mmCIF file of C-alpha atoms in Angstrom:
data_model
loop_
_atom_site.group_PDB
_atom_site.id
_atom_site.type_symbol
_atom_site.label_atom_id
_atom_site.label_comp_id
_atom_site.label_asym_id
_atom_site.label_seq_id
_atom_site.Cartn_x
_atom_site.Cartn_y
_atom_site.Cartn_z
ATOM 1 C CA MET A 1 0.056 0.189 -0.137
ATOM 2 C CA THR A 2 0.962 3.534 -0.764
ATOM 3 C CA LYS A 3 1.035 6.240 2.147
ATOM 4 C CA SER A 4 -2.085 7.767 0.211
ATOM 5 C CA GLN A 5 -3.869 4.317 0.469
ATOM 6 C CA GLN A 6 -3.228 3.877 3.964
ATOM 7 C CA LYS A 7 -4.776 6.941 4.764
ATOM 8 C CA LEU A 8 -8.039 5.899 2.842
ATOM 9 C CA ILE A 9 -7.780 2.618 5.145
ATOM 10 C CA GLN A 10 -7.793 4.726 8.158
ATOM 11 C CA LEU A 11 -10.789 6.675 6.921
ATOM 12 C CA LEU A 12 -12.394 3.415 6.132
ATOM 13 C CA LYS A 13 -11.906 2.088 9.497
ATOM 14 C CA GLU A 14 -13.339 5.306 11.220
ATOM 15 C CA LEU A 15 -16.348 5.071 8.824
ATOM 16 C CA LYS A 16 -16.617 1.392 9.896
ATOM 17 C CA LEU A 17 -16.679 2.040 13.573
ATOM 18 C CA MET A 18 -19.357 4.731 13.258
ATOM 19 C CA CYS A 19 -21.436 2.484 11.141
ATOM 20 C CA ASP A 20 -21.096 -0.548 13.621
ATOM 21 C CA GLU A 21 -21.707 1.721 16.506
ATOM 22 C CA ASN A 22 -25.082 2.933 14.838
ATOM 23 C CA ASN A 23 -26.344 -0.017 13.293
ATOM 24 C CA LEU A 24 -25.757 1.318 9.598
ATOM 25 C CA SER A 25 -24.475 -0.992 6.642
ATOM 26 C CA PHE A 26 -21.941 -0.171 4.115
ATOM 27 C CA PHE A 27 -20.858 -2.238 1.057
ATOM 28 C CA LEU A 28 -17.728 -2.118 -1.116
ATOM 29 C CA ILE A 29 -19.109 -1.184 -4.459
ATOM 30 C CA GLY A 30 -18.212 -1.646 -8.174
ATOM 31 C CA SER A 31 -14.561 -2.505 -8.900
ATOM 32 C CA TYR A 32 -13.790 -2.313 -5.256
ATOM 33 C CA ALA A 33 -15.897 -5.092 -4.431
ATOM 34 C CA LEU A 34 -14.327 -7.190 -7.289
ATOM 35 C CA ARG A 35 -10.875 -6.439 -5.692
ATOM 36 C CA GLY A 36 -12.084 -7.138 -2.034
ATOM 37 C CA PHE A 37 -13.529 -10.510 -3.346
ATOM 38 C CA ARG A 38 -10.378 -11.438 -5.556
ATOM 39 C CA SER A 39 -7.508 -10.253 -3.564
ATOM 40 C CA GLY A 40 -8.323 -8.237 -0.715
ATOM 41 C CA THR A 41 -6.084 -5.165 -2.076
ATOM 42 C CA PHE A 42 -6.367 -2.060 -4.090
ATOM 43 C CA GLU A 43 -4.501 -4.040 -6.939
ATOM 44 C CA SER A 44 -3.098 -0.569 -8.070
ATOM 45 C CA GLU A 45 -1.604 2.704 -6.798
ATOM 46 C CA LEU A 46 -4.708 4.554 -7.188
ATOM 47 C CA PRO A 47 -5.717 6.327 -3.827
ATOM 48 C CA ILE A 48 -9.481 5.909 -4.525
ATOM 49 C CA LEU A 49 -12.023 3.773 -2.485
ATOM 50 C CA GLU A 50 -15.710 3.772 -3.185
ATOM 51 C CA ILE A 51 -18.626 1.957 -0.786
ATOM 52 C CA GLY A 52 -22.226 2.178 -1.222
ATOM 53 C CA MET A 53 -24.933 2.813 1.362
ATOM 54 C CA LEU A 54 -28.624 3.162 1.509
ATOM 55 C CA TYR A 55 -29.444 6.936 0.877
ATOM 56 C CA LYS A 56 -31.221 7.313 4.183
ATOM 57 C CA ASP A 57 -28.275 5.720 6.117
ATOM 58 C CA ILE A 58 -25.934 8.053 4.517
ATOM 59 C CA ILE A 59 -27.722 11.106 6.043
ATOM 60 C CA LYS A 60 -27.713 9.318 9.342
ATOM 61 C CA LEU A 61 -24.102 8.971 8.970
ATOM 62 C CA LYS A 62 -23.736 12.634 7.788
ATOM 63 C CA ARG A 63 -25.331 13.688 11.178
ATOM 64 C CA ILE A 64 -23.037 11.497 13.292
ATOM 65 C CA ILE A 65 -20.114 13.251 11.484
ATOM 66 C CA ASP A 66 -21.395 16.512 11.669
ATOM 67 C CA LYS A 67 -21.910 16.126 15.530
ATOM 68 C CA VAL A 68 -18.333 14.735 15.964
ATOM 69 C CA ASN A 69 -17.101 18.285 14.229
ATOM 70 C CA ASN A 70 -13.258 16.792 13.753
ATOM 71 C CA SER A 71 -11.406 19.809 12.237
ATOM 72 C CA ASN A 72 -9.206 17.124 10.435
ATOM 73 C CA ARG A 73 -12.388 15.405 8.791
ATOM 74 C CA CYS A 74 -15.426 16.615 6.841
ATOM 75 C CA MET A 75 -18.254 15.052 4.582
ATOM 76 C CA GLU A 76 -18.480 16.916 1.386
ATOM 77 C CA SER A 77 -21.835 16.687 -0.321
ATOM 78 C CA LEU A 78 -24.315 18.842 -2.082
ATOM 79 C CA TYR A 79 -25.341 19.829 1.508
ATOM 80 C CA SER A 80 -21.891 21.545 1.700
ATOM 81 C CA ASN A 81 -21.006 22.409 -1.656
ATOM 82 C CA PRO A 82 -23.889 23.774 -4.088
ATOM 83 C CA GLU A 83 -21.718 23.257 -7.019
ATOM 84 C CA LEU A 84 -21.087 19.451 -6.896
ATOM 85 C CA LYS A 85 -22.106 17.844 -9.845
ATOM 86 C CA ALA A 86 -23.232 14.623 -8.642
ATOM 87 C CA ASN A 87 -25.354 13.675 -5.476
ATOM 88 C CA ILE A 88 -22.511 11.672 -3.740
ATOM 89 C CA PHE A 89 -20.879 12.018 -0.425
ATOM 90 C CA ARG A 90 -17.146 12.144 0.475
ATOM 91 C CA TYR A 91 -15.237 11.377 3.851
ATOM 92 C CA VAL A 92 -12.246 13.569 3.625
ATOM 93 C CA ASP A 93 -8.984 13.982 5.202
ATOM 94 C CA LYS A 94 -8.374 17.530 5.312
ATOM 95 C CA ASN A 95 -4.472 16.985 6.418
ATOM 96 C CA THR A 96 -3.919 15.574 2.605
ATOM 97 C CA LEU A 97 -3.922 16.617 -0.984
ATOM 98 C CA HIS A 98 -5.940 14.976 -3.470
ATOM 99 C CA TRP A 99 -6.247 17.780 -6.467
ATOM 100 C CA ARG A 100 -7.643 16.741 -9.748
ATOM 101 C CA LEU A 101 -6.509 19.446 -12.113
ATOM 102 C CA ASN A 102 -9.739 18.979 -14.331
ATOM 103 C CA ASN A 103 -12.090 18.414 -11.380
ATOM 104 C CA PRO A 104 -15.207 17.626 -13.676
ATOM 105 C CA LEU A 105 -17.421 17.060 -10.403
ATOM 106 C CA LYS A 106 -16.407 20.540 -8.986
ATOM 107 C CA PHE A 107 -14.906 19.173 -5.499
ATOM 108 C CA LYS A 108 -14.048 21.685 -2.987
ATOM 109 C CA GLU A 109 -12.387 19.682 -0.433
ATOM 110 C CA MET A 110 -9.015 18.762 -1.962
ATOM 111 C CA GLY A 111 -8.056 16.047 0.097
ATOM 112 C CA ILE A 112 -7.719 12.356 0.122
ATOM 113 C CA ALA A 113 -11.388 10.884 0.470
ATOM 114 C CA VAL A 114 -13.567 7.726 0.474
ATOM 115 C CA THR A 115 -16.381 8.220 -1.749
ATOM 116 C CA ILE A 116 -19.975 7.037 -0.465
ATOM 117 C CA ILE A 117 -22.415 6.355 -3.280
ATOM 118 C CA PRO A 118 -25.938 6.701 -2.548
ATOM 119 C CA ILE A 119 -28.103 3.483 -3.140
ATOM 120 C CA TYR A 120 -31.642 4.206 -3.750
ATOM 121 C CA SER A 121 -35.004 2.177 -3.737
ATOM 122 C CA TYR A 122 -37.294 1.815 -6.841
ATOM 123 C CA ASN A 123 -40.062 0.503 -4.238
ATOM 124 C CA VAL A 124 -40.459 4.201 -2.843
ATOM 125 C CA GLU A 125 -40.898 5.680 -6.279
ATOM 126 C CA LYS A 126 -44.007 3.542 -7.255
ATOM 127 C CA HIS A 127 -46.472 6.149 -6.817
ATOM 128 C CA PHE A 128 -46.156 9.480 -8.464
ATOM 129 C CA SER A 129 -45.839 12.684 -6.044
ATOM 130 C CA PHE A 130 -44.636 16.059 -5.954
ATOM 131 C CA THR A 131 -41.628 14.574 -3.987
ATOM 132 C CA LYS A 132 -40.830 12.553 -6.821
ATOM 133 C CA TYR A 133 -41.242 15.073 -9.544
ATOM 134 C CA VAL A 134 -38.966 17.680 -7.829
ATOM 135 C CA TYR A 135 -36.083 14.974 -7.334
ATOM 136 C CA TYR A 136 -36.547 13.557 -11.303
ATOM 137 C CA TYR A 137 -36.560 17.341 -12.383
ATOM 138 C CA TRP A 138 -33.345 18.009 -10.411
ATOM 139 C CA VAL A 139 -31.768 14.848 -12.260
ATOM 140 C CA LYS A 140 -33.001 16.174 -15.505
ATOM 141 C CA MET A 141 -31.702 19.769 -15.154
ATOM 142 C CA MET A 142 -28.250 18.464 -13.947
ATOM 143 C CA SER A 143 -27.786 16.025 -16.744
ATOM 144 C CA LYS A 144 -28.994 18.541 -19.697
ATOM 145 C CA LYS A 145 -29.841 21.950 -19.184
ATOM 146 C CA SER A 146 -32.857 23.379 -21.506
ATOM 147 C CA ASP A 147 -32.335 26.076 -23.674
ATOM 148 C CA LEU A 148 -34.429 28.356 -21.681
ATOM 149 C CA LEU A 149 -32.013 27.889 -18.928
ATOM 150 C CA LYS A 150 -29.078 28.348 -20.680
ATOM 151 C CA LYS A 151 -30.360 31.959 -21.783
ATOM 152 C CA LEU A 152 -30.753 33.024 -18.126
ATOM 153 C CA PRO A 153 -27.879 35.549 -16.872
ATOM 154 C CA LYS A 154 -25.590 33.766 -14.680
ATOM 155 C CA LYS A 155 -26.480 35.222 -11.225
ATOM 156 C CA VAL A 156 -30.074 34.189 -12.009
ATOM 157 C CA LEU A 157 -29.542 30.870 -13.101
ATOM 158 C CA LYS A 158 -27.084 30.153 -9.818
ATOM 159 C CA LYS A 159 -29.925 31.383 -7.519
ATOM 160 C CA TYR A 160 -32.355 29.203 -9.473
ATOM 161 C CA GLU A 161 -30.063 26.280 -9.149
ATOM 162 C CA ASN A 162 -29.697 26.551 -5.566
ATOM 163 C CA PHE A 163 -33.201 26.763 -4.964
ATOM 164 C CA ILE A 164 -33.828 23.559 -6.964
ATOM 165 C CA ARG A 165 -30.877 21.895 -5.166
ATOM 166 C CA VAL A 166 -32.566 22.812 -1.786
ATOM 167 C CA LEU A 167 -35.790 21.253 -2.836
ATOM 168 C CA MET A 168 -34.099 18.286 -4.282
ATOM 169 C CA LEU A 169 -32.307 17.434 -1.212
ATOM 170 C CA ALA A 170 -35.448 17.893 1.012
ATOM 171 C CA ALA A 171 -37.718 15.778 -1.488
ATOM 172 C CA LEU A 172 -34.908 12.851 -1.696
ATOM 173 C CA LYS A 173 -34.548 12.433 1.949
ATOM 174 C CA LYS A 174 -38.472 12.282 2.242
ATOM 175 C CA LEU A 175 -38.459 9.843 -0.555
ATOM 176 C CA GLU A 176 -35.922 7.254 0.836
ATOM 177 C CA ARG A 177 -36.677 7.506 4.139
ATOM 178 C CA LYS A 178 -38.921 4.247 3.911
ATOM 179 C CA ALA A 179 -36.562 2.455 1.612
ATOM 180 C CA GLU A 180 -35.428 -1.218 2.676
ATOM 181 C CA ILE A 181 -32.099 -3.160 1.875
ATOM 182 C CA ASN A 182 -34.363 -5.945 0.321
ATOM 183 C CA ASP A 183 -36.221 -3.229 -1.958
ATOM 184 C CA SER A 184 -35.293 -3.100 -5.652
ATOM 185 C CA LEU A 185 -32.266 -0.971 -5.776
ATOM 186 C CA TYR A 186 -30.077 1.200 -7.994
ATOM 187 C CA TYR A 187 -27.432 3.979 -8.066
ATOM 188 C CA ARG A 188 -26.646 6.851 -10.416
ATOM 189 C CA LYS A 189 -23.428 7.176 -12.303
ATOM 190 C CA ASN A 190 -21.454 9.981 -11.104
ATOM 191 C CA LEU A 191 -20.991 12.186 -14.559
ATOM 192 C CA ASN A 192 -24.132 11.259 -16.271
ATOM 193 C CA LEU A 193 -26.536 10.554 -13.526
ATOM 194 C CA LYS A 194 -27.695 7.565 -15.559
ATOM 195 C CA LYS A 195 -29.596 4.735 -13.411
ATOM 196 C CA VAL A 196 -27.510 1.275 -12.850
ATOM 197 C CA LYS A 197 -30.176 -0.965 -11.703
ATOM 198 C CA LEU A 198 -28.829 -3.830 -9.153
ATOM 199 C CA PRO A 199 -29.724 -7.628 -9.185
ATOM 200 C CA ARG A 200 -33.206 -8.094 -7.406
ATOM 201 C CA ARG A 201 -32.550 -8.485 -3.696
ATOM 202 C CA VAL A 202 -28.753 -7.914 -4.312
ATOM 203 C CA TYR A 203 -27.939 -7.246 -0.510
ATOM 204 C CA SER A 204 -30.643 -9.675 1.056
ATOM 205 C CA GLN A 205 -27.401 -12.070 1.630
ATOM 206 C CA THR A 206 -24.012 -10.752 2.130
ATOM 207 C CA GLN A 207 -20.573 -12.182 2.571
ATOM 208 C CA THR A 208 -18.019 -10.584 4.546
ATOM 209 C CA VAL A 209 -14.352 -9.942 2.740
ATOM 210 C CA GLU A 210 -11.212 -8.304 4.309
ATOM 211 C CA PHE A 211 -9.934 -5.206 2.321
ATOM 212 C CA GLU A 212 -6.671 -4.108 3.313
ATOM 213 C CA GLY A 213 -7.422 -5.829 6.690
ATOM 214 C CA VAL A 214 -10.908 -4.305 7.049
ATOM 215 C CA GLU A 215 -13.789 -6.386 7.263
ATOM 216 C CA CYS A 216 -16.483 -5.378 4.602
ATOM 217 C CA LYS A 217 -19.590 -6.561 3.203
ATOM 218 C CA ILE A 218 -20.301 -7.486 -0.555
ATOM 219 C CA PRO A 219 -23.274 -9.613 -2.432
ATOM 220 C CA LYS A 220 -23.058 -13.325 -1.487
ATOM 221 C CA ASN A 221 -24.130 -13.669 -5.061
ATOM 222 C CA CYS A 222 -21.470 -11.554 -6.361
ATOM 223 C CA GLU A 223 -20.937 -12.950 -9.844
ATOM 224 C CA SER A 224 -24.523 -11.473 -10.859
ATOM 225 C CA TYR A 225 -23.655 -8.210 -9.150
ATOM 226 C CA PHE A 226 -20.322 -8.347 -11.384
ATOM 227 C CA ASN A 227 -22.188 -9.019 -14.396
ATOM 228 C CA VAL A 228 -24.363 -5.823 -14.233
ATOM 229 C CA VAL A 229 -22.107 -3.047 -12.613
ATOM 230 C CA LEU A 230 -18.753 -4.218 -14.367
ATOM 231 C CA GLY A 231 -19.816 -6.352 -17.477
ATOM 232 C CA SER A 232 -19.583 -9.938 -18.397
ATOM 233 C CA ALA A 233 -15.609 -9.540 -18.678
ATOM 234 C CA TRP A 234 -15.304 -8.945 -15.028
ATOM 235 C CA LYS A 235 -13.117 -11.678 -14.270
ATOM 236 C CA SER A 236 -10.226 -10.619 -16.752
ATOM 237 C CA LYS A 237 -10.386 -7.188 -15.424
ATOM 238 C CA VAL A 238 -6.714 -5.975 -14.318
ATOM 239 C CA TYR A 239 -6.119 -2.978 -12.249
ATOM 240 C CA ASN A 240 -2.262 -1.725 -12.451
ATOM 241 C CA GLN A 241 -0.308 1.354 -12.156
ATOM 242 C CA GLU A 242 -1.713 2.620 -15.272
ATOM 243 C CA GLU A 243 -4.841 3.225 -13.657
ATOM 244 C CA LEU A 244 -3.423 6.028 -11.798
ATOM 245 C CA ASN A 245 -4.839 9.522 -13.006
ATOM 246 C CA LYS A 246 -1.482 11.560 -14.479
ATOM 247 C CA ASN A 247 -3.748 14.528 -13.891
ATOM 248 C CA VAL A 248 -3.891 14.716 -9.941
ATOM 249 C CA ILE A 249 -1.562 15.726 -7.418
ATOM 250 C CA ILE A 250 -1.523 13.734 -4.510
ATOM 251 C CA ASP A 251 0.288 13.776 -1.036
ATOM 252 C CA ALA A 252 -0.596 12.063 2.057
ATOM 253 C CA GLU A 253 1.432 14.488 4.227
ATOM 254 C CA TYR A 254 0.430 18.258 3.032
ATOM 255 C CA SER A 255 -2.836 19.462 2.694
ATOM 256 C CA TYR A 256 -4.153 21.571 -0.326
ATOM 257 C CA ALA A 257 -4.220 24.830 2.357
ATOM 258 C CA GLU A 258 -0.671 24.221 3.275
ATOM 259 C CA TYR A 259 0.067 23.858 -0.401
ATOM 260 C CA GLU A 260 -1.668 27.266 -1.369
ATOM 261 C CA ARG A 261 0.052 29.028 1.665
ATOM 262 C CA ALA A 262 3.331 27.848 0.646
ATOM 263 C CA LEU A 263 2.917 28.874 -2.821
ATOM 264 C CA ARG A 264 2.364 32.270 -2.026
ATOM 265 C CA GLU A 265 5.044 32.457 0.656
ATOM 266 C CA ASN A 266 7.483 31.234 -1.911
ATOM 267 C CA ASN A 267 6.090 33.673 -4.852
ATOM 268 C CA VAL A 268 5.596 30.417 -6.861
ATOM 269 C CA SER A 269 3.567 31.731 -9.785
ATOM 270 C CA GLY A 270 0.530 33.235 -7.949
ATOM 271 C CA ASP A 271 -3.047 31.632 -8.577
ATOM 272 C CA ILE A 272 -2.673 28.048 -10.173
ATOM 273 C CA THR A 273 -6.196 27.772 -10.830
ATOM 274 C CA ARG A 274 -6.425 30.731 -12.988
ATOM 275 C CA TYR A 275 -3.605 29.590 -14.862
ATOM 276 C CA ILE A 276 -5.361 26.237 -15.482
ATOM 277 C CA SER A 277 -8.669 27.891 -16.809
ATOM 278 C CA ARG A 278 -6.293 30.012 -19.019
ATOM 279 C CA MET A 279 -4.719 27.162 -20.445
ATOM 280 C CA LYS A 280 -8.076 25.361 -21.146
ATOM 281 C CA LYS A 281 -9.336 28.529 -23.013
ATOM 282 C CA MET A 282 -6.225 28.376 -25.276
ATOM 283 C CA ASN A 283 -7.077 24.600 -25.863
ATOM 284 C CA LYS A 284 -3.618 23.595 -24.808
ATOM 285 C CA PRO A 285 -3.104 19.812 -23.694
ATOM 286 C CA LEU A 286 -3.962 19.594 -19.946
ATOM 287 C CA LYS A 287 -0.653 17.864 -19.732
ATOM 288 C CA GLU A 288 1.211 21.325 -20.121
ATOM 289 C CA CYS A 289 -0.941 22.378 -17.163
ATOM 290 C CA ASN A 290 -0.090 19.239 -15.091
ATOM 291 C CA ASP A 291 3.587 19.510 -15.826
ATOM 292 C CA PHE A 292 3.745 23.064 -14.545
ATOM 293 C CA ILE A 293 1.738 22.397 -11.594
ATOM 294 C CA LYS A 294 4.038 19.453 -10.567
ATOM 295 C CA LYS A 295 7.033 21.438 -10.876
ATOM 296 C CA GLN A 296 5.705 24.154 -8.690
ATOM 297 C CA TRP A 297 4.489 21.291 -6.116
ATOM 298 C CA ASP A 298 8.099 20.084 -6.070
ATOM 299 C CA ILE A 299 9.329 23.354 -5.071
ATOM 300 C CA VAL A 300 6.683 23.568 -2.352
ATOM 301 C CA LYS A 301 7.914 20.167 -1.096
ATOM 302 C CA ASP A 302 11.520 20.920 -1.103
ATOM 303 C CA THR A 303 10.914 24.040 0.908
ATOM 304 C CA PHE A 304 8.782 22.055 3.468
ATOM 305 C CA GLU A 305 11.744 19.563 3.821
ATOM 306 C CA GLU A 306 14.239 22.475 4.169
ATOM 307 C CA ILE A 307 12.243 23.974 7.176
ATOM 308 C CA SER A 308 11.995 20.375 8.789
ATOM 309 C CA ASP A 309 15.542 20.112 8.471
#
């Protein structure tokens, strides 16, 4: 395991403890369920980990984390970040750095994080209601804006989107509160919000696997789950060094706040975010941005080491 992955496992242990103490269930999801089933390891150096939970259980977990109020941890979601482009939750170590240069989901917390994917119930949506309408309107609006919305001034559009977001979160919380683990379940993909329907009663029976020393649950009938979520060729899937995203700056020892502060103190190239935006507008490859940013990070790290010595 890399240092960044060790941080992820520490976060996973914290989540497991909170879930166990409060009778909440979580599951390794997608390729991480496969890795847990097959080897119990990350199988690459990618510092990402995803788990799934019923949406109503995530809301309970969020309340627990908010109540603990640990300055080194936070739960990023649409509740705290209105610009987030997916309804996911991230349990973040604020003392670390995981900065995606292209950042398509508009994260604001740039630390290493366990991503929690909400699992929804079809059963609670059988009857049409205003609650259901509000939720699906938000999904449609986020996946494809209408021509009318595109014509609105940015300030007006932002207020309108914020209003719909608040309504949507309240509607979804109300909609999912009666969901049960034996319902017909689905989750939504992060980038396009498309539904992924899970096999019938997929979590009615589970098995326990060890993922890097942490006991986690996956479906007992995992083959049907893998066929749906990963495709029929799941047995031959390989996760290796090439999986590591080259457009990410990762550090398990320094935080994003420390990075920004060190850049200012060492007069290193000012506002890096603006530099990236300018490069994108000029249609230059992201690799040029990446090389530039990483050079600045090397300078900052050298400075940290000098101070430590």
